[in-house]
Coordinates of C-alpha atoms and ligand atoms in Angstrom, one line a residue:
X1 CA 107.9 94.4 87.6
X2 CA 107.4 92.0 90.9
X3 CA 106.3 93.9 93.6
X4 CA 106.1 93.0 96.9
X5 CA 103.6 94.9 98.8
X6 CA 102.5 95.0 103.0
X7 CA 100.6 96.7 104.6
X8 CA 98.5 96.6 108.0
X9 CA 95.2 97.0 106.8
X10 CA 94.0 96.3 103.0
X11 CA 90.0 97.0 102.0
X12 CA 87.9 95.2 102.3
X13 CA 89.4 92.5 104.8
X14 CA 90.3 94.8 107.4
X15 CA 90.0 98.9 107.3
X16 CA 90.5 101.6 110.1
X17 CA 91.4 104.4 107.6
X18 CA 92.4 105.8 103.9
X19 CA 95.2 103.4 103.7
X20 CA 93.4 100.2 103.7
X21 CA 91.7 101.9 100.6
X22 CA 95.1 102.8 98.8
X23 CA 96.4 99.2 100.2
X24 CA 93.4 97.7 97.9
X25 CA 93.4 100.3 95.0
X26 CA 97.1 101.4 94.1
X27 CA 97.9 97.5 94.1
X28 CA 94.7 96.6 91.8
X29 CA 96.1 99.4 89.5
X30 CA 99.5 98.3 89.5
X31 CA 98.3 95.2 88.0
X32 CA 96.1 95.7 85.9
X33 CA 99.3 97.8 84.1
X34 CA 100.7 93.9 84.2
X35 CA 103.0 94.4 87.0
X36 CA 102.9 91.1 89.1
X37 CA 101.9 92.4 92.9
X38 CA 102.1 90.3 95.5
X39 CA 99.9 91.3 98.8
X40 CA 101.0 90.8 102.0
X41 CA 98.4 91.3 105.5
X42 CA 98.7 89.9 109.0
X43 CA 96.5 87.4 109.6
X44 CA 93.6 89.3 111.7
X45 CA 90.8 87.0 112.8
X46 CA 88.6 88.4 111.2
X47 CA 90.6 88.3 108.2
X48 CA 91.1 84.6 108.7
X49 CA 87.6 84.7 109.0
X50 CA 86.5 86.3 105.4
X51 CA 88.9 84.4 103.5
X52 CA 88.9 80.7 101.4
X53 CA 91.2 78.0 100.6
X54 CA 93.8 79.0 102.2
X55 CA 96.9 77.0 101.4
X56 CA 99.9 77.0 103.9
X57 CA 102.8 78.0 102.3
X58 CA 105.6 77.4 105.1
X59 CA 106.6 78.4 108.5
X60 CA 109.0 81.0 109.7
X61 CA 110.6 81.3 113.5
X62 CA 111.2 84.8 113.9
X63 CA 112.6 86.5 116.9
X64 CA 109.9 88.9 118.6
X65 CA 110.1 90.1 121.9
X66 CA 112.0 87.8 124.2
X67 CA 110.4 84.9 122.7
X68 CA 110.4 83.1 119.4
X69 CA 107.0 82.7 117.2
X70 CA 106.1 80.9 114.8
X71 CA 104.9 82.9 111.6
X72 CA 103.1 80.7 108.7
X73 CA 102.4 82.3 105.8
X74 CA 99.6 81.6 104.2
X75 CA 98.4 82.2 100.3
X76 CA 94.7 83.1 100.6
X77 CA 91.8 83.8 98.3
X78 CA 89.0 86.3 98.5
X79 CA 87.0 87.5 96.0
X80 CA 88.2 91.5 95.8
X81 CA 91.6 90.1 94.8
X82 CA 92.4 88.4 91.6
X83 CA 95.9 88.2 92.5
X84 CA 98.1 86.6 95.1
X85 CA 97.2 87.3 98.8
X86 CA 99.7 85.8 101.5
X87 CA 98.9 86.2 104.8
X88 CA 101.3 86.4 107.8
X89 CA 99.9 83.9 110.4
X90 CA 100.9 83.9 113.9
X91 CA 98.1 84.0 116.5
X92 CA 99.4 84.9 119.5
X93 CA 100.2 88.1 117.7
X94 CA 97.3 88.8 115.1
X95 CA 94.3 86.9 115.8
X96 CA 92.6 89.1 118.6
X97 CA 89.0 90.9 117.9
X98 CA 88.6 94.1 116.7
X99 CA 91.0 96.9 116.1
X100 CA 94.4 96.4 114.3
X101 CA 95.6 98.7 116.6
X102 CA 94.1 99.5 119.9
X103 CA 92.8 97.4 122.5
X104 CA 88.8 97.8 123.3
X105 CA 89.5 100.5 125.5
X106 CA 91.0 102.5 122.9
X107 CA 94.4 102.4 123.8
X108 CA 97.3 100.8 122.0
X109 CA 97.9 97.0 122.3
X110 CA 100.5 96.7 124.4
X111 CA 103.0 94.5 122.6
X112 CA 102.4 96.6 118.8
X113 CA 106.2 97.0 118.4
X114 CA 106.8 93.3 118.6
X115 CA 104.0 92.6 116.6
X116 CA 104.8 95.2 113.9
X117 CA 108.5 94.3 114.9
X118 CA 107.9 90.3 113.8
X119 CA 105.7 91.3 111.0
X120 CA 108.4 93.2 108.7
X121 CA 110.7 90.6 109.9
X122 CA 108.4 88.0 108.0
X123 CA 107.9 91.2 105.1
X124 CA 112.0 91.3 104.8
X125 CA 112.1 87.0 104.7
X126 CA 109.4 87.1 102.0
X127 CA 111.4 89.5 100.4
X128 CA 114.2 88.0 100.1
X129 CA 112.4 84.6 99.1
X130 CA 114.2 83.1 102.3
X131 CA 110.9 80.3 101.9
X132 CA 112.2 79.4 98.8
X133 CA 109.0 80.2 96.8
X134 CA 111.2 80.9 94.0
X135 CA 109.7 84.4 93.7
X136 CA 111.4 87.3 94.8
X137 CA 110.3 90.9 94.4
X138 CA 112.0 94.1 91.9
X139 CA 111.0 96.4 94.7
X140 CA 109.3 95.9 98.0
X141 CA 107.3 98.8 98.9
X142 CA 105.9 99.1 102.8
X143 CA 103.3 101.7 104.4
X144 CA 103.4 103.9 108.1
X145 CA 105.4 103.1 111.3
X146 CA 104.1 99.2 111.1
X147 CA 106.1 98.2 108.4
X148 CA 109.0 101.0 108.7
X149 CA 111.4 98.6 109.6
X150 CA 111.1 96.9 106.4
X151 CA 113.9 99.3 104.5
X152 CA 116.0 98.3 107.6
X153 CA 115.6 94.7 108.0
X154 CA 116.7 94.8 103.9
X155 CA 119.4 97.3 103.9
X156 CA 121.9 94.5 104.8
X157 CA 120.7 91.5 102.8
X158 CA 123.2 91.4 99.6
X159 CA 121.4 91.6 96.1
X160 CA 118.1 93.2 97.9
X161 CA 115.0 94.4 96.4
X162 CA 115.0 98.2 96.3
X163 CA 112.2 99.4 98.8
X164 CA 109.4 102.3 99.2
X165 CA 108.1 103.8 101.6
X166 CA 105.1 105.4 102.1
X167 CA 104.2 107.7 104.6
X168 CA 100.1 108.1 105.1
X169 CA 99.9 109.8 108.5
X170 CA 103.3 111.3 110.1
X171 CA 101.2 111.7 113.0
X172 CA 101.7 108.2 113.6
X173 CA 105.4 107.5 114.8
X174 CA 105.7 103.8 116.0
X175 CA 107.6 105.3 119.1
X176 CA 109.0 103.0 121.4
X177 CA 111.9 102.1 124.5
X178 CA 115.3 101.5 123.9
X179 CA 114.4 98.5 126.4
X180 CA 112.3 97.1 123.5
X181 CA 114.5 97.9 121.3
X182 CA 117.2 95.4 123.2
X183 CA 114.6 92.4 124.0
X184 CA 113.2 92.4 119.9
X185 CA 117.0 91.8 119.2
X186 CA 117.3 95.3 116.7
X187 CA 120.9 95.7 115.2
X188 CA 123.2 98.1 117.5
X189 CA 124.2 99.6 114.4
X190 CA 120.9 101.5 113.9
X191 CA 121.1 103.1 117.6
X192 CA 122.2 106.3 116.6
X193 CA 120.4 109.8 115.9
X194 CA 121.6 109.2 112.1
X195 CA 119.7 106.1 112.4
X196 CA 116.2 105.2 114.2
X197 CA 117.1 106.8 117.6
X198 CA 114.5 109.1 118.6
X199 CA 114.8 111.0 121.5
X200 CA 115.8 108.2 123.8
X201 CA 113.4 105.5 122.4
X202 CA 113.5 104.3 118.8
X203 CA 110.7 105.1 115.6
X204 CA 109.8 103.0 113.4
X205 CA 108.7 105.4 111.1
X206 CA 111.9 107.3 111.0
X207 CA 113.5 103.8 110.2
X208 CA 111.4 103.7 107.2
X209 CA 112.2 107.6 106.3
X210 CA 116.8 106.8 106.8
X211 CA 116.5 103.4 105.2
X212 CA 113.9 103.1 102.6
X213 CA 115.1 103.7 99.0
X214 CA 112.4 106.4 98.4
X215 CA 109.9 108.0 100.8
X216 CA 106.7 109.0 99.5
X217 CA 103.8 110.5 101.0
X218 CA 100.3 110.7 99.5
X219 CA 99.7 114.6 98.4
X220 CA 102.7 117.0 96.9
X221 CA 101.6 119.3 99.4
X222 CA 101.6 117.0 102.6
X223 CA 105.2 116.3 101.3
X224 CA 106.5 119.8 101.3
X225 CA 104.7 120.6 104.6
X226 CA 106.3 117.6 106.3
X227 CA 109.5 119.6 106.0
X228 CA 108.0 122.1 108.8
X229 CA 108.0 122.0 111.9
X230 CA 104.3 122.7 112.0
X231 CA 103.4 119.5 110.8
X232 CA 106.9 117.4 111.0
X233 CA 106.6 116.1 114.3
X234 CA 110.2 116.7 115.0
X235 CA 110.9 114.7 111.5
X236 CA 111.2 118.1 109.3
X237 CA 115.1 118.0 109.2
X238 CA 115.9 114.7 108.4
X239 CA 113.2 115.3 105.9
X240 CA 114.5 118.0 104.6
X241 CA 117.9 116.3 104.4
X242 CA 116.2 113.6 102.3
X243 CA 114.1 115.8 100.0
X244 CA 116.2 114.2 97.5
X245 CA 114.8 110.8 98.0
X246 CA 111.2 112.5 99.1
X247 CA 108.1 113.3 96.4
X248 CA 104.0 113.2 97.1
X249 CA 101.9 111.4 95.1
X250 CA 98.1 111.7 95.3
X251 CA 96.1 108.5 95.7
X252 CA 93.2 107.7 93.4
X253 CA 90.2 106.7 94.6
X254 CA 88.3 103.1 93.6
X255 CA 86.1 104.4 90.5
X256 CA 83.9 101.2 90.6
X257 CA 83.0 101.9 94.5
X258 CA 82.6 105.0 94.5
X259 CA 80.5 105.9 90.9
X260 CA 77.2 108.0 91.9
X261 CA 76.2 106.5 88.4
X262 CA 75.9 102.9 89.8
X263 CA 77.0 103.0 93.7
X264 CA 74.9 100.0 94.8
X265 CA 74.7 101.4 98.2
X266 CA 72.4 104.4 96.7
X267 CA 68.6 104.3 95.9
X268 CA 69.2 106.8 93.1
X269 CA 71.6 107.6 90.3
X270 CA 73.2 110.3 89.1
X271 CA 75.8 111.9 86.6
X272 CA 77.9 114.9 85.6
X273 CA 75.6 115.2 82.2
X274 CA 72.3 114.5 84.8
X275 CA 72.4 115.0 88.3
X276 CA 68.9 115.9 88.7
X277 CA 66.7 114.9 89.7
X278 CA 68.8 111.4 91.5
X279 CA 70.8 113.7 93.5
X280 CA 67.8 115.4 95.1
X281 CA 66.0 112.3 95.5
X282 CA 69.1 110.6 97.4
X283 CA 69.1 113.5 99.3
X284 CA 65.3 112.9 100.6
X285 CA 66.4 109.4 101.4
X286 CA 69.2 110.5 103.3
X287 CA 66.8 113.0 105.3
X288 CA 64.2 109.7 105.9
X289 CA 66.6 107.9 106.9
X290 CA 67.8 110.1 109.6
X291 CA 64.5 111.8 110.7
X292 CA 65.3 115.2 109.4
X293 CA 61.8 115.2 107.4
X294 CA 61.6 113.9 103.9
X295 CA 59.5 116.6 102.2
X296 CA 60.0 119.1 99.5
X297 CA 60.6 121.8 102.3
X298 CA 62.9 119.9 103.9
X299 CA 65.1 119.2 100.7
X300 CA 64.9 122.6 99.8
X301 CA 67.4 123.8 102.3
X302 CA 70.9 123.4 102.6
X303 CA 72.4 120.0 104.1
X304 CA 75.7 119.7 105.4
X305 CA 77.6 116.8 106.0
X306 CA 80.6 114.8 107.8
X307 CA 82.1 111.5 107.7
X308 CA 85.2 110.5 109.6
X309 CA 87.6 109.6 112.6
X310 CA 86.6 111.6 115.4
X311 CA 90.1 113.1 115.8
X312 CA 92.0 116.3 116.5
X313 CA 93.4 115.9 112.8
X314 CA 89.9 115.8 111.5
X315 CA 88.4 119.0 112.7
X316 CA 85.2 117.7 114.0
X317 CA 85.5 120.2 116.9
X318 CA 85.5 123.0 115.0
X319 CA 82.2 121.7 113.0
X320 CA 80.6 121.4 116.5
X321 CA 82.1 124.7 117.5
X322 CA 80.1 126.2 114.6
X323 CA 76.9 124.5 114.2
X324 CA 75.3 126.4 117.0
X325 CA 76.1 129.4 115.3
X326 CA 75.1 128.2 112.0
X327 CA 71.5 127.0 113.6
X328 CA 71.0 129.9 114.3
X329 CA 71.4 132.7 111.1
X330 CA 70.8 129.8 108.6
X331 CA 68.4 127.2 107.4
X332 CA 71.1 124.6 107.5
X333 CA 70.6 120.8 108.5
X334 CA 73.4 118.9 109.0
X335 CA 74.2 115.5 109.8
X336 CA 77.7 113.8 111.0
X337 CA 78.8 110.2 110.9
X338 CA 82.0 108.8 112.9
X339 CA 83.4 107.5 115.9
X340 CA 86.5 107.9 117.7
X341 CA 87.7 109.8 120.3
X342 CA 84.4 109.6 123.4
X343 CA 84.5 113.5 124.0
X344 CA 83.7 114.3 120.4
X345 CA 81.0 111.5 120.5
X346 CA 79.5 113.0 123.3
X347 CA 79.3 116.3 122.0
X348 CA 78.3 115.4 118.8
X349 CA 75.1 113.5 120.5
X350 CA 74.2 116.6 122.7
X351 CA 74.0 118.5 119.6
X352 CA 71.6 116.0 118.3
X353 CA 69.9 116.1 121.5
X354 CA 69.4 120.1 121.1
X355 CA 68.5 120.1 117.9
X356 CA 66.6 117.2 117.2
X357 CA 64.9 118.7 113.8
X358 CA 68.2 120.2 112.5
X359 CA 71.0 117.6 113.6
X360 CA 71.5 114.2 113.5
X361 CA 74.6 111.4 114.2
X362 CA 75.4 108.4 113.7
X363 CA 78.3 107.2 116.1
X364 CA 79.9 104.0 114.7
X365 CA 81.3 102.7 111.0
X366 CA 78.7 102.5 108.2
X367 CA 80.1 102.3 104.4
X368 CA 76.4 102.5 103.5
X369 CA 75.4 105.5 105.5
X370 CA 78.8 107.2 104.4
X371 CA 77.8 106.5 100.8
X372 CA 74.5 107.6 101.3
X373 CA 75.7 110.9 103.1
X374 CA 78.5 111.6 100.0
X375 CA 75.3 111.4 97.6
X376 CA 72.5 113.2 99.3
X377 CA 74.5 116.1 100.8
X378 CA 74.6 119.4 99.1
X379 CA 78.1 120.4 101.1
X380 CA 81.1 118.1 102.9
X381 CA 82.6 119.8 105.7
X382 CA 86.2 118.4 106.1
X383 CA 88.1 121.5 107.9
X384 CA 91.1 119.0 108.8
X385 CA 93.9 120.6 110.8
X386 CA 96.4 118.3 108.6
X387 CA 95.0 116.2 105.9
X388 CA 98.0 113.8 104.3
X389 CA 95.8 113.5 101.1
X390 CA 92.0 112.7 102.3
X391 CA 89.7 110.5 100.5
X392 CA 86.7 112.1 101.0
X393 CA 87.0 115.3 99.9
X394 CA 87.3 113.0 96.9
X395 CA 84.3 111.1 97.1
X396 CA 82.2 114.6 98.0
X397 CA 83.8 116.1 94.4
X398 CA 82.7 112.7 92.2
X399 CA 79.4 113.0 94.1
X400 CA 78.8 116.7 93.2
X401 CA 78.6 117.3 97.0
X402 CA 80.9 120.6 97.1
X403 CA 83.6 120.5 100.1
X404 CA 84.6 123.1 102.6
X405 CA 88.0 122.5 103.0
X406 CA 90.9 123.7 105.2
X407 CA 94.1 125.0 102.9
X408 CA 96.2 121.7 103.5
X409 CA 97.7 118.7 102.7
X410 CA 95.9 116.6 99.9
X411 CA 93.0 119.0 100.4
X412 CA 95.0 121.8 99.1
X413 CA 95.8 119.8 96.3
X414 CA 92.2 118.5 95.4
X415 CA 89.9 121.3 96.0
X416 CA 89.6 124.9 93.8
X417 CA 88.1 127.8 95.8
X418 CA 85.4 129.1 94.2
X419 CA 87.0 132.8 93.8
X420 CA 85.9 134.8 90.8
X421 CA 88.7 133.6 88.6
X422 CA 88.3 129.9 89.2
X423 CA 84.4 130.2 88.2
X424 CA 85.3 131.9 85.1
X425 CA 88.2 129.3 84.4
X426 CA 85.6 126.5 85.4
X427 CA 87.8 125.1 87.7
X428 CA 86.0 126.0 90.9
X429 CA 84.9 123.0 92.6
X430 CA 84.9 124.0 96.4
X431 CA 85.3 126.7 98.9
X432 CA 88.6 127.0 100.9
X433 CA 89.9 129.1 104.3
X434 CA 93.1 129.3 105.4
X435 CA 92.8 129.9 109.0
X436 CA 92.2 126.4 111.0
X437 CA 89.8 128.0 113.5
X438 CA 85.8 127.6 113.5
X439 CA 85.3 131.1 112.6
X440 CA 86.8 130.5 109.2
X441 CA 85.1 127.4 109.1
X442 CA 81.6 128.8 109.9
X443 CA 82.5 132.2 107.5
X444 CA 83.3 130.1 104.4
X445 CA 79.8 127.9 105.3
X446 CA 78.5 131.0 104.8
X447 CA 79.9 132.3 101.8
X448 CA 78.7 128.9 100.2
X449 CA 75.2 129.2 101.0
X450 CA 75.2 132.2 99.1
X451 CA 76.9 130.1 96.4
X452 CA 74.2 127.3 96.9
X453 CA 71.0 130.3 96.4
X454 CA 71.6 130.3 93.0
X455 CA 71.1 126.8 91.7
X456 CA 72.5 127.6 88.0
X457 CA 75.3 128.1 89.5
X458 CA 75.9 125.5 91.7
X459 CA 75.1 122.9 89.0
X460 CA 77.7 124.3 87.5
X461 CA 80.5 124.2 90.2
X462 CA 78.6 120.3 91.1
X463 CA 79.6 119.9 87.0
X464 CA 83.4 121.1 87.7
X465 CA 83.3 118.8 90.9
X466 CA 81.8 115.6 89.1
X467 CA 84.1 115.6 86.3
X468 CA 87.6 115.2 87.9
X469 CA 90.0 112.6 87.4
X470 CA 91.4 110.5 90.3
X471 CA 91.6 107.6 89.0
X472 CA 94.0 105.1 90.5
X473 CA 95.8 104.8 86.7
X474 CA 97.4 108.2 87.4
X475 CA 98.5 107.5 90.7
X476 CA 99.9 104.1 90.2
X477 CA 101.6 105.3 86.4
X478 CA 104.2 108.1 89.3
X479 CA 104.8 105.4 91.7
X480 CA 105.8 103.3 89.0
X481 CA 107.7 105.7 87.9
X482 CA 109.3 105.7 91.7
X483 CA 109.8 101.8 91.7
X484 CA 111.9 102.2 88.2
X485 CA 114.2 105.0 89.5
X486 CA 114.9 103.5 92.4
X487 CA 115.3 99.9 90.7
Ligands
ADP1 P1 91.9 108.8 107.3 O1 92.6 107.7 106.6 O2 92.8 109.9 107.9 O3 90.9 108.3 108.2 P2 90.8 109.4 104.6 O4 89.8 110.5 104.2 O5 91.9 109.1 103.8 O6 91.1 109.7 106.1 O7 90.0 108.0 104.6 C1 89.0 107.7 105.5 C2 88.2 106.5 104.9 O8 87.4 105.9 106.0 C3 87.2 106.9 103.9 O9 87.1 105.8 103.0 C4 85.9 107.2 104.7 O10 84.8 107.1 103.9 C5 86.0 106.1 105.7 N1 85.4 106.3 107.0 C6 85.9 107.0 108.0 N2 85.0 107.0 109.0 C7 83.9 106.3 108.6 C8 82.6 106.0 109.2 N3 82.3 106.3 110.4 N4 81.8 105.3 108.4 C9 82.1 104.9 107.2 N5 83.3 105.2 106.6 C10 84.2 105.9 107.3
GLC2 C1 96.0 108.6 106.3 C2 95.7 110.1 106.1 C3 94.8 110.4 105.0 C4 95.1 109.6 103.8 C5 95.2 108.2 104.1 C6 95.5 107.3 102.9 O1 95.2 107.9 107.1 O2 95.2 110.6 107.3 O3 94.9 111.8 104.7 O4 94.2 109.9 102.8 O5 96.1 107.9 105.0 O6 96.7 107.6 102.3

């Protein structure tokens, strides 16, 4: 099958979240299963700025907002993909610093929708092989509100390529005016509440949910619950009134990357068949390496950990709302990496500050330290509010670093609570609550450290953990599986 496939951020040229990791692994899958994928990114700077020989491959005038750009498209190499990489060149629109989104101050760019607006036009004129590169696509499948108005753009091209969409992070709406939706020159025809109206202004992600062929999203659970209205965002009903063309699909994870057996970013390995003593060992580098004390003592006792966007999704306030607690009845250390949102930041550096001996932070992005922190923890903490699938919960599991999960989303549909029947079944891999508070959260920390007192035991649940499958095979085998029914 030729697939054409575009998304805003792909691993490892440019990476806010989980879906520049699906953007890099579901595609890799895809063909090594000898479908012919064809990747599509806009042109960053600092993507321009990682990648070789790149070879122009023609130039596009597309409409954006009150003003005409010019898009080249570039085919690009890089050494992460054996395949073809084109890149959608236009710099007035792509090649700023820093965030694909937001502007240095943490809020949005201010022309997004005509950059996401101009990139799926050049996504739909690919797509249709409107630059005569004499290859078009089987099925063009598009990911979150900046590419949702793919489906759109193709619904009206005759003979189109049937089109998925994915939905990673509802949260995430691509809301804009109905004056921009005038000035980027959108067809009157999808003004309407059946179409990508949305209370007043338009969504880009409810373009992709009327128009695309098939919606996915990335967990079966996050798929029901996006029918509510507790986590629907005033989508559920036209949701509901496409469960027909609605399924979830879990992502894999990279198994190369992210292998405590040979994780290049570790100073031990370890395995399902012998995770001591590399597990404890990594675990005394991690507590070096952030000033918790290195020692036998130290090791000894629990440690906790955290990696991730420092958002309301994530949880991170009720972690911070029960360390204090947890200080003080147990002899837990724990240490959190992320950044985001200042307030959280702030508070996660006073708790440092308090606790020197017990906590420690790192604010900022660090694929080494979050490798390092998956390996040498003995628990994850990821009490997520919503969780559309979650990578690393998944990473924590293959890492034998049991996770304390919230009941939701992908999380629900990764980790096994470690009830009395799950143990026996040897299915228990995790402890779970149900209420999304930081009394649940601290409760079930607690429960665990009973778990963790018994270190028979919790070999055995680290065994359970370790020895899951999520490789990308699985994943990519049901979206191909999409791409055919839809074809
Ligand atoms: P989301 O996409 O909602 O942020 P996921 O769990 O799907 O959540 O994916 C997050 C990805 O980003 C993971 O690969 C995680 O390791 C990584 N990540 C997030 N924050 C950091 C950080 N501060 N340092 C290193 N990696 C991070
Ligand atoms: C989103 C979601 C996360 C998911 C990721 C990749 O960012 O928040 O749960 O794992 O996309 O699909």
């Amino acid at each position: 099958m030729k697939i054409l496939f575009a998304a805003s951020e792909i691993y490892p040229l440019i990476k806010t979240g989980g879906l520049a990791d699906v953007a890099y692994g579901l595609p890799r899958a895809l063909s090594d299963m000898d479908n012919d994928v064809c990747l599509l990114l806009p042109a960053y700077a600092s993507v321009l700025a990682q990648v070789e020989h790149t070879c122009q491959l023609g130039t596009l005038d597309i409409w954006g907002d009150g003003r005409t750009h010019q898009v080249t498209i570039l085919a690009a190499q890089h050494e992460a993909f054996a395949g073809t990489l084109w890149l959608a060149e236009c710099a007035a629109l792509f090649e700023r610093p820093g965030n694909p989104y937001l502007q240095p101050d943490g809020t949005d760019w201010p022309d997004n929708a005509e950059r996401f607006c101009v990139f799926a036009r050049a996504v739909a004129v690919l797509a249709a092989d409107q630059l005569a590169l004499n290859w078009k696509p089987d099925v063009v499948h598009v990911h979150d509100w900046q590419t949702g108005l793919v489906p759109a753009l193709l619904e009206d091209l005759p003979e189109r390529p049937r089109c998925v969409f994915t939905i990673h992070n509802l949260a995430y709406g691509g809301h804009f005016s109905r004056e921009l939706f005038e000035r980027l020159h959108l067809s009157e025809h999808w003004w309407s509440s059946e179409g990508m109206e949305f209370y007043g202004g338009f969504s880009m992600l409810k373009a992709g949910i009327v128009y695309a062929d098939a919606v996915t999203t990335v967990s079966p659970t996050y798929a029901q619950e996006i029918c509510t209205p507790a986590f629907g965002y005033g989508l559920e009903g036209l949701l509901r009134s496409r469960a027909w063309k609605l399924s979830g699909i879990l992502n894999g994870v990279d198994e190369v990357a992210w292998n405590p057996a040979h994780d290049p970013y570790l100073p031990h390995y370890f395995s399902a068949e012998a995770i001591q003593p590399g597990k404890t060992q990594n675990k005394q580098a991690l507590l070096d390496q952030f000033g918790l004390g290195a020692d036998d003592e130290a090791s000894a006792q629990p440690l906790l950990g955290f990696v991730g966007r420092l958002v309301e999704q994530k949880g991170i306030d009720l972690i911070l709302q029960a360390i204090p607690e947890l200080l003080a009845h147990t002899a837990a250390r724990f240490i959190l990496i992320g950044s985001g949102v200042a307030h959280y930041e702030q508070w996660m550096n006073q708790l440092a500050a308090q606790h020197p001996e017990r906590v420690a932070v790192y604010i900022g992005y660090n694929e080494a330290l979050a490798h390092l922190l998956e390996a040498g923890c003995d628990l994850f903490m990821m009490p997520s509010r919503f969780e559309p699938c979650g990578l690393n919960q998944m990473y924590s599991l293959k890492y034998g670093t049991l996770p304390v999960v919230y009941h939701t989303g992908g999380l629900a549909d990764t980790v096994v609570n470690a009830t009395d029947e799950n143990i026996a079944a040897g299915t228990a891999n995790g402890f779970v609550f149900y209420r999304p508070d930081a009394q649940a959260l601290s409760g079930t920390i607690h429960w665990a450290l009973q778990h963790y007192a018994d270190k028979n035991h919790w070999q055995q649940l680290q065994r359970n953990a370790m020895r899951a499958d999520f490789g990308w095979q699985r994943s990519a085998r049901a979206y191909l599986r999409v791409y055919s029914a839809v074809h």
